[in-house]
CSV table of N, CA and C and ligand atoms in Angstrom, one decimal:
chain,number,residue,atom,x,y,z
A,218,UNK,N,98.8,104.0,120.3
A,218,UNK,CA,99.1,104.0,118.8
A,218,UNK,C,98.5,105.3,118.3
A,219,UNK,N,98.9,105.7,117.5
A,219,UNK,CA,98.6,107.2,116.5
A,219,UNK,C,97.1,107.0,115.5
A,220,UNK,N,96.6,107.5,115.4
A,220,UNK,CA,95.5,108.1,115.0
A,220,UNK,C,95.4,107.5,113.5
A,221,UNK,N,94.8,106.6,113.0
A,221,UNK,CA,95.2,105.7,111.3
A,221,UNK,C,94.4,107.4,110.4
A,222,UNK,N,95.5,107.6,109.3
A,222,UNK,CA,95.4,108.5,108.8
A,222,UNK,C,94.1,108.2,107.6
A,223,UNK,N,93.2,109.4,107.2
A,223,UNK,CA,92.3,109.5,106.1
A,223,UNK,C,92.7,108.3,104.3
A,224,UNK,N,93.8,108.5,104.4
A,224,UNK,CA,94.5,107.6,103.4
A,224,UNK,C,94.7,106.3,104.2
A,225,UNK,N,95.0,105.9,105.5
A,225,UNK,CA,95.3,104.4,106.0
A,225,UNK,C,93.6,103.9,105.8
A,226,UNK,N,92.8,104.9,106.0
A,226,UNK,CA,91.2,104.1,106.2
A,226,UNK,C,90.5,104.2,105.0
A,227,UNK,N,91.4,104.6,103.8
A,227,UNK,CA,91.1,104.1,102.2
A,227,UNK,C,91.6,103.0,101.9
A,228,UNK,N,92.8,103.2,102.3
A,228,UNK,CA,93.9,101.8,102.1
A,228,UNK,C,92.7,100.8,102.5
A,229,UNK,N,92.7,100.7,103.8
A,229,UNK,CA,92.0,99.5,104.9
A,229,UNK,C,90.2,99.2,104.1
A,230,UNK,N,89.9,100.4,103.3
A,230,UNK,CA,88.6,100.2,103.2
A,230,UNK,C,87.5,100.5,103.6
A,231,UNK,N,88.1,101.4,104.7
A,231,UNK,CA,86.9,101.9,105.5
A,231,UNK,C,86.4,103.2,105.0
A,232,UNK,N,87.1,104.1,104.5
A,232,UNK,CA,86.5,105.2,103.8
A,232,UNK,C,86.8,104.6,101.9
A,233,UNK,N,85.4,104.6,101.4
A,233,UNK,CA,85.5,104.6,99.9
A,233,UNK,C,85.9,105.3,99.1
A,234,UNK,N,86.6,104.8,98.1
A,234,UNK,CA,87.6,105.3,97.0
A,234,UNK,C,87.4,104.7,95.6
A,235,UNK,N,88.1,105.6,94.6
A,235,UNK,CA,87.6,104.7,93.4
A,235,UNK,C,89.8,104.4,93.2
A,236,UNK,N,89.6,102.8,93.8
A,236,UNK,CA,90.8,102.5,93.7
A,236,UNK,C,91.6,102.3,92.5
A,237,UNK,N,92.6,102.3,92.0
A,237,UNK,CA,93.0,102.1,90.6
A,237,UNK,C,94.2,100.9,90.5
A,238,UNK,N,94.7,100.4,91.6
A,238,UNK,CA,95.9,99.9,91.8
A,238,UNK,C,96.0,99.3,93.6
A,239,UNK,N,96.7,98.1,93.7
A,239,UNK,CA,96.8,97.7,94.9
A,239,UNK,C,98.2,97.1,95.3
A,240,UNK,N,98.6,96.8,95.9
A,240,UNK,CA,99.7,95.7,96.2
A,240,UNK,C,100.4,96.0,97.2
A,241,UNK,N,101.3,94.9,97.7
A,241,UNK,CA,101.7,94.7,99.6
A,241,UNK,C,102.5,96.4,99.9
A,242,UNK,N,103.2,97.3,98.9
A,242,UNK,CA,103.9,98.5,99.1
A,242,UNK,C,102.3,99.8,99.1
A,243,UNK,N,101.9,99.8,97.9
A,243,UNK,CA,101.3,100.9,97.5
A,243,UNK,C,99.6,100.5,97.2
A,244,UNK,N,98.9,102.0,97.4
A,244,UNK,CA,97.8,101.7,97.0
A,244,UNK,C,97.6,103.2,96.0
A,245,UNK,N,96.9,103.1,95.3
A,245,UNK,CA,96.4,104.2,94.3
A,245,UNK,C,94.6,104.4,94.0
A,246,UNK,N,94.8,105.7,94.2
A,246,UNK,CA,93.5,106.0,93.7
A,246,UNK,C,92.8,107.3,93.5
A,247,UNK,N,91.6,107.6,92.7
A,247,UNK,CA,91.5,108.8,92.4
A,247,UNK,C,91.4,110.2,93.6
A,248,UNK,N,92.0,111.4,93.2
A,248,UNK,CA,91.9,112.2,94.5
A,248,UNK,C,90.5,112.7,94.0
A,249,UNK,N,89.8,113.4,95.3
A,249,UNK,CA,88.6,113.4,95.5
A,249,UNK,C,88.2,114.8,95.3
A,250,UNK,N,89.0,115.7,94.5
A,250,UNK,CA,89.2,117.2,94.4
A,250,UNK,C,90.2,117.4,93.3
A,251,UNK,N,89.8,116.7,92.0
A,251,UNK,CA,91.3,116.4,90.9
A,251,UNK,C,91.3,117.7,90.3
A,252,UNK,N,92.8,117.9,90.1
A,252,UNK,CA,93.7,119.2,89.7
A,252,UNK,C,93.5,119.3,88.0
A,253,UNK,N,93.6,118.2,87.4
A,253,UNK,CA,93.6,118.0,86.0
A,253,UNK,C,92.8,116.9,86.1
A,254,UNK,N,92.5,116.3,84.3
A,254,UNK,CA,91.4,115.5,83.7
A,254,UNK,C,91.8,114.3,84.5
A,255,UNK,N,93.4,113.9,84.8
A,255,UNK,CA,93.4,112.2,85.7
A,255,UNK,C,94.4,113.2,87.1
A,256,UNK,N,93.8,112.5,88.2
A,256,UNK,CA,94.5,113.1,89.3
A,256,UNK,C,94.3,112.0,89.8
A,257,UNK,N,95.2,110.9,90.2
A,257,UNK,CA,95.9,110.3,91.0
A,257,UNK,C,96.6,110.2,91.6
A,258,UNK,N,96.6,109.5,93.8
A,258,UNK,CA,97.2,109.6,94.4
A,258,UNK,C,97.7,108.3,94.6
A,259,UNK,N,99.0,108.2,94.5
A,259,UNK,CA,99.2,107.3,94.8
A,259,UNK,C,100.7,107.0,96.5
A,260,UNK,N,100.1,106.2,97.1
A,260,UNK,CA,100.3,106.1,98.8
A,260,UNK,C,100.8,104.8,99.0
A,261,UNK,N,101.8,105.3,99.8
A,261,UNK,CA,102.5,103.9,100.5
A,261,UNK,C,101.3,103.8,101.7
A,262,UNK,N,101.3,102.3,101.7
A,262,UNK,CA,100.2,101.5,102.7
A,262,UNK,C,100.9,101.7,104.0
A,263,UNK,N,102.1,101.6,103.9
A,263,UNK,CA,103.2,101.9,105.4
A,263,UNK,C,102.9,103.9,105.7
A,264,UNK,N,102.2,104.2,106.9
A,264,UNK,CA,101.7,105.7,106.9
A,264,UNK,C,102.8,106.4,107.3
A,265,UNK,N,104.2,106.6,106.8
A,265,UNK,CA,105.2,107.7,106.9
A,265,UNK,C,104.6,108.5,106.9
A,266,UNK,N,104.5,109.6,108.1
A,266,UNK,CA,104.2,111.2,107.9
A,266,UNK,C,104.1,112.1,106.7
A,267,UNK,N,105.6,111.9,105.8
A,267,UNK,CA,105.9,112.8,104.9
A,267,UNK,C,107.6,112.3,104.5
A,268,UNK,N,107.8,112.7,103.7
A,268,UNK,CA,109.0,112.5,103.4
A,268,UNK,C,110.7,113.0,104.1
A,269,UNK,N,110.2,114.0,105.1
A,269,UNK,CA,111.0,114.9,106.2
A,269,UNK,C,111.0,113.4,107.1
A,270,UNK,N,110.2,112.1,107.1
A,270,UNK,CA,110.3,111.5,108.2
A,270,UNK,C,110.8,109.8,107.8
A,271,UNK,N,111.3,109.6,106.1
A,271,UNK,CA,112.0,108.4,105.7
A,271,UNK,C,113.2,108.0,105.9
A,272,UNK,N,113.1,106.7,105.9
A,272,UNK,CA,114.3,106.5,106.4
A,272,UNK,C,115.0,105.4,105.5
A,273,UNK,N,115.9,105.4,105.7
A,273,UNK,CA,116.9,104.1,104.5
A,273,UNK,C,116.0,103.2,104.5
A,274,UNK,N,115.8,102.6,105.0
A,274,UNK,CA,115.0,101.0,104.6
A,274,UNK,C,113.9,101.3,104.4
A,275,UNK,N,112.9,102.5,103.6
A,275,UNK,CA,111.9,102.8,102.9
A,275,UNK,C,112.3,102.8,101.4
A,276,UNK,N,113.2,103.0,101.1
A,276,UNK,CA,114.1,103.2,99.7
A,276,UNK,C,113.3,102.4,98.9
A,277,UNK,N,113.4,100.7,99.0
A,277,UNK,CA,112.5,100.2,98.2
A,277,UNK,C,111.4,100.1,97.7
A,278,UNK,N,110.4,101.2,99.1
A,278,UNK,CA,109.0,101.2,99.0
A,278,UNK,C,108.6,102.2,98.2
A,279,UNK,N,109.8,103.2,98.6
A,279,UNK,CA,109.6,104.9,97.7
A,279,UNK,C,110.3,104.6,96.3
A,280,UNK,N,111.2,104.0,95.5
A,280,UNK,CA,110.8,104.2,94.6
A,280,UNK,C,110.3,103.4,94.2
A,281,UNK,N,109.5,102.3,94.3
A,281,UNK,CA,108.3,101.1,93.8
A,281,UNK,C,107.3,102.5,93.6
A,282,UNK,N,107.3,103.9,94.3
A,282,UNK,CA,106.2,104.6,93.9
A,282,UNK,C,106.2,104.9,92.6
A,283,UNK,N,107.4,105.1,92.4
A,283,UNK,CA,107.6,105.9,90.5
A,283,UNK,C,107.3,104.5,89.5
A,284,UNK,N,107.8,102.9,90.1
A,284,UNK,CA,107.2,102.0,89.1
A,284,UNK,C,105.6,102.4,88.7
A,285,UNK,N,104.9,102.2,90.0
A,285,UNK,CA,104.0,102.4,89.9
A,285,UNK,C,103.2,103.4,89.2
A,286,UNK,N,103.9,104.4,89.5
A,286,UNK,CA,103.3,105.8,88.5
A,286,UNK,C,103.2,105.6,87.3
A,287,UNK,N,104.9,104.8,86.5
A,287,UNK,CA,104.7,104.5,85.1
A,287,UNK,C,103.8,103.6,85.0
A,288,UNK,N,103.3,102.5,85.8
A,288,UNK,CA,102.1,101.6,85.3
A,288,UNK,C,100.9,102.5,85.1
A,289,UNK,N,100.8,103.4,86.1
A,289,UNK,CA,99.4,103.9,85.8
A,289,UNK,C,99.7,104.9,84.6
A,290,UNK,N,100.0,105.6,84.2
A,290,UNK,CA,100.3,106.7,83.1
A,290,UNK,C,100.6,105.6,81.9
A,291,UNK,N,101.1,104.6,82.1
A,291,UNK,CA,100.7,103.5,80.6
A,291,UNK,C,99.1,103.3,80.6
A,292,UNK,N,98.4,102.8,81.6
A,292,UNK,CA,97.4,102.3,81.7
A,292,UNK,C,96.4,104.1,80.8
A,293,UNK,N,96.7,104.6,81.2
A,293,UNK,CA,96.2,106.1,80.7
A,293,UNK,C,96.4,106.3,79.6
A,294,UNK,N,97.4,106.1,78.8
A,294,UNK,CA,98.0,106.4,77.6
A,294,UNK,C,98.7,107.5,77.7
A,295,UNK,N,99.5,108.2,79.0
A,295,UNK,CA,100.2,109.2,78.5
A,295,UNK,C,101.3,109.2,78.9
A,296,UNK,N,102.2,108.0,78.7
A,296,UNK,CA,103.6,107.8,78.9
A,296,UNK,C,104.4,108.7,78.3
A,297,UNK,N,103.6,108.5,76.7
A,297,UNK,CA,104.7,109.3,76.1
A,297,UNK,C,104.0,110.9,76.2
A,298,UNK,N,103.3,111.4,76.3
A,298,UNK,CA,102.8,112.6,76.3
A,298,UNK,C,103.7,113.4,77.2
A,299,UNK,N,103.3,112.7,78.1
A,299,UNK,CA,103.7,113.1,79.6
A,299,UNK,C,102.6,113.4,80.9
A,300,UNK,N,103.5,113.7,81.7
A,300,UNK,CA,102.3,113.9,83.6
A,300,UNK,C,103.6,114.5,84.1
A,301,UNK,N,102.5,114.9,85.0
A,301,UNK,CA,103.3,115.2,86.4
A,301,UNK,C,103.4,114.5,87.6
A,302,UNK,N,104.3,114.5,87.9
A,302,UNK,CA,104.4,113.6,89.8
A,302,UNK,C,104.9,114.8,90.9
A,303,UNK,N,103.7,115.0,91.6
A,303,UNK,CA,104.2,116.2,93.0
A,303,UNK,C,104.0,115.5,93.7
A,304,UNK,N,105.3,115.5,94.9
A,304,UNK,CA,104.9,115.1,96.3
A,304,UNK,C,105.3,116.4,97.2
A,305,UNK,N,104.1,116.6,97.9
A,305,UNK,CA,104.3,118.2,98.6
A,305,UNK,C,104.7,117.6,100.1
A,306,UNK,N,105.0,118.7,100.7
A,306,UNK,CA,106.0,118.1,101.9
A,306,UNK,C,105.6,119.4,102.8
A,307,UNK,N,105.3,119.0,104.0
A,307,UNK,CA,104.9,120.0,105.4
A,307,UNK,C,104.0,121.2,104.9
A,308,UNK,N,104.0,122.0,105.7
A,308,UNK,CA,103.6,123.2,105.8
A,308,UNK,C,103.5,123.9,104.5
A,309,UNK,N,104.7,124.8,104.7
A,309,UNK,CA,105.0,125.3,102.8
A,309,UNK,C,104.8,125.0,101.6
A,310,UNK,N,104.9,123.3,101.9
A,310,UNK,CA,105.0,122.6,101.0
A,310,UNK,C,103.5,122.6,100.5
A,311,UNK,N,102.4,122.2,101.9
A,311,UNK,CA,100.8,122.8,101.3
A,311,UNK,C,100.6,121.4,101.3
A,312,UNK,N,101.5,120.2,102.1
A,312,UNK,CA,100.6,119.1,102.8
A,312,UNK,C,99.4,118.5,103.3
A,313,UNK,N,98.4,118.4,103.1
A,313,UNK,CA,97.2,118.5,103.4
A,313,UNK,C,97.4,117.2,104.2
A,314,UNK,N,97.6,116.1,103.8
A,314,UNK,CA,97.2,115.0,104.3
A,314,UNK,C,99.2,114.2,105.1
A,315,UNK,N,98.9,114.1,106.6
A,315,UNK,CA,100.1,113.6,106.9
A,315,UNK,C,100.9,112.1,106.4
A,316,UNK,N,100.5,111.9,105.2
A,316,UNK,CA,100.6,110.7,104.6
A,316,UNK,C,101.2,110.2,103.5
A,317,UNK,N,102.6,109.8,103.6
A,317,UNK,CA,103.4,109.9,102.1
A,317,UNK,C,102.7,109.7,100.7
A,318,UNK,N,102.2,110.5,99.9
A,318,UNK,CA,101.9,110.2,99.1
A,318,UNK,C,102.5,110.5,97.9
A,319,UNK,N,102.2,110.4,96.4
A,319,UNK,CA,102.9,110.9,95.1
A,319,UNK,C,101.0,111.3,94.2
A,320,UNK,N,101.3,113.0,93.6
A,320,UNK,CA,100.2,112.9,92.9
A,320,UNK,C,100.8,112.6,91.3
A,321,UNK,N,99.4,112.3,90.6
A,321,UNK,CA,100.1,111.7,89.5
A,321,UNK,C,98.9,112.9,88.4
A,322,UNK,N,99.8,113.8,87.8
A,322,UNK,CA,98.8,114.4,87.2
A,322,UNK,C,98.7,114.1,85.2
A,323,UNK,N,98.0,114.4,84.8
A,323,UNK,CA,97.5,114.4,83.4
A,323,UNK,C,96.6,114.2,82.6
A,324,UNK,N,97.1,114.8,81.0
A,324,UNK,CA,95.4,115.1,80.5
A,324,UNK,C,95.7,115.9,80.1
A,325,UNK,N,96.7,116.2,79.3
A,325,UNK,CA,96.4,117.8,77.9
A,325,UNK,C,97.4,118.4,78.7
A,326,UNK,N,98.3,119.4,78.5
A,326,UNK,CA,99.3,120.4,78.8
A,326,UNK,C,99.1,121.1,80.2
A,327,UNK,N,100.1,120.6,81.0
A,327,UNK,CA,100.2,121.1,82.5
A,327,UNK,C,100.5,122.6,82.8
A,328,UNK,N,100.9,123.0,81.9
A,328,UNK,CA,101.5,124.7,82.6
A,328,UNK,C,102.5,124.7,83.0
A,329,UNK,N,103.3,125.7,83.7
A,329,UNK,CA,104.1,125.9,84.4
A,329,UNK,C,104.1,126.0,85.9
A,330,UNK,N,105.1,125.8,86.9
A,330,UNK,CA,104.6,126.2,88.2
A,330,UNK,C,106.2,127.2,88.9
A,331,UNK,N,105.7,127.5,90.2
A,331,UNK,CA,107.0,128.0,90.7
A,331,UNK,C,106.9,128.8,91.9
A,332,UNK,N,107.3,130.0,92.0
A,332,UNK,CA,107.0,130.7,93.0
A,332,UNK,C,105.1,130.3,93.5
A,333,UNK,N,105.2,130.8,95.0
A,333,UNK,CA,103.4,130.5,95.7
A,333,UNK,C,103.1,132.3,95.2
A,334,UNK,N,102.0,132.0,94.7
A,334,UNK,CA,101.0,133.2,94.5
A,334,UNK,C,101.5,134.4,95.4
A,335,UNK,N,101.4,134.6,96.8
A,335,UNK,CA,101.6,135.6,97.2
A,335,UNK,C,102.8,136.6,97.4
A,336,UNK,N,103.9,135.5,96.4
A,336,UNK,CA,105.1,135.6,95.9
A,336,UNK,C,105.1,136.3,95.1
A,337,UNK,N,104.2,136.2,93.8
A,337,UNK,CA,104.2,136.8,92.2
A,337,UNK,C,104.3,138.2,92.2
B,454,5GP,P1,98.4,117.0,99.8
B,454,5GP,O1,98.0,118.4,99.8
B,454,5GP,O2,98.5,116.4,101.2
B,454,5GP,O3,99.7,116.8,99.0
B,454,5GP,O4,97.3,116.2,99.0
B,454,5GP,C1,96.2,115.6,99.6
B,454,5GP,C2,95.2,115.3,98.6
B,454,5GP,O5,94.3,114.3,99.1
B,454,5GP,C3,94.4,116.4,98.0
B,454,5GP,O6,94.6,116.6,96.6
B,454,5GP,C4,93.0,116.1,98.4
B,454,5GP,O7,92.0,116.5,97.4
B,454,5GP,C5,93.0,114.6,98.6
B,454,5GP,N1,92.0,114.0,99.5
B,454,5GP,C6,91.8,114.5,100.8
B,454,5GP,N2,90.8,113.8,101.3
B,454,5GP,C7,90.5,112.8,100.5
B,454,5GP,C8,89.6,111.7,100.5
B,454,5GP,O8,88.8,111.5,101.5
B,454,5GP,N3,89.5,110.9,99.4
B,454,5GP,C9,90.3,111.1,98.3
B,454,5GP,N4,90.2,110.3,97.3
B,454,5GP,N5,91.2,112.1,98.2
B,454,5GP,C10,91.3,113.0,99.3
């Protein structure tokens, strides 16, 4: 069996987290290096590599992630304001962790994004 990912041994409890959200698809909780004032990840408990490796019968689990996002961004108060939702993907993408996750960003005006820096 494969190696339980940094996120499967948050999930499981073995590495501590400040969790925000639980249930049989997803687990959420704060990233440990946040981008803006709320940075939330939120992670399917099933450890898909990345999204290059879903398959049809995840459909239900991947978008229960976006329900989820809107629970937490109500819980926040900034449904209506707005956030952001990045899911980065492999290499390029700047994947850090091999483990499907969604970040959930917000907290005052996000900027713009686009081209990688060494592009500009
Ligand atoms: P990625 O680059 O894979 O899309 O994002 C991985 C995220 O996981 C990063 O934002 C990073 O700060 C976060 N992260 C990495 N290790 C840990 C950890 O042990 N605990 C928490 N809460 N977040 C982590």
């Amino acid at each position: 069996m494969s190696e339980e990912t940094i996120f499967t041994k948050i999930i499981n409890g073995t590495i501590p987290s400040k969790t925000v959200y639980h249930d049989d698809l997803v687990t959420a909780f704060l990233d440990i290096a946040p981008k803006a004032e709320h940075h939330i990840l939120i992670v399917t408990n099933k450890p898909i590599p990345s999204v290059a490796h879903v398959e049809a019968e995840d459909e239900q689990m991947l978008g229960h992630l976006f329900i989820v996002a809107r629970k937490i961004a109500e819980d926040l108060g900034v449904n209506e304001s707005g956030y952001r939702l990045i899911v980065n993907v492999g290499k390029d993408g700047c994947q850090e962790v091999p483990h499907i996750h969604m970040h959930l960003l917000a907290g005052g005006y996000l900027g713009g994004f686009g081209f990688p820096h060494d592009k500009i």
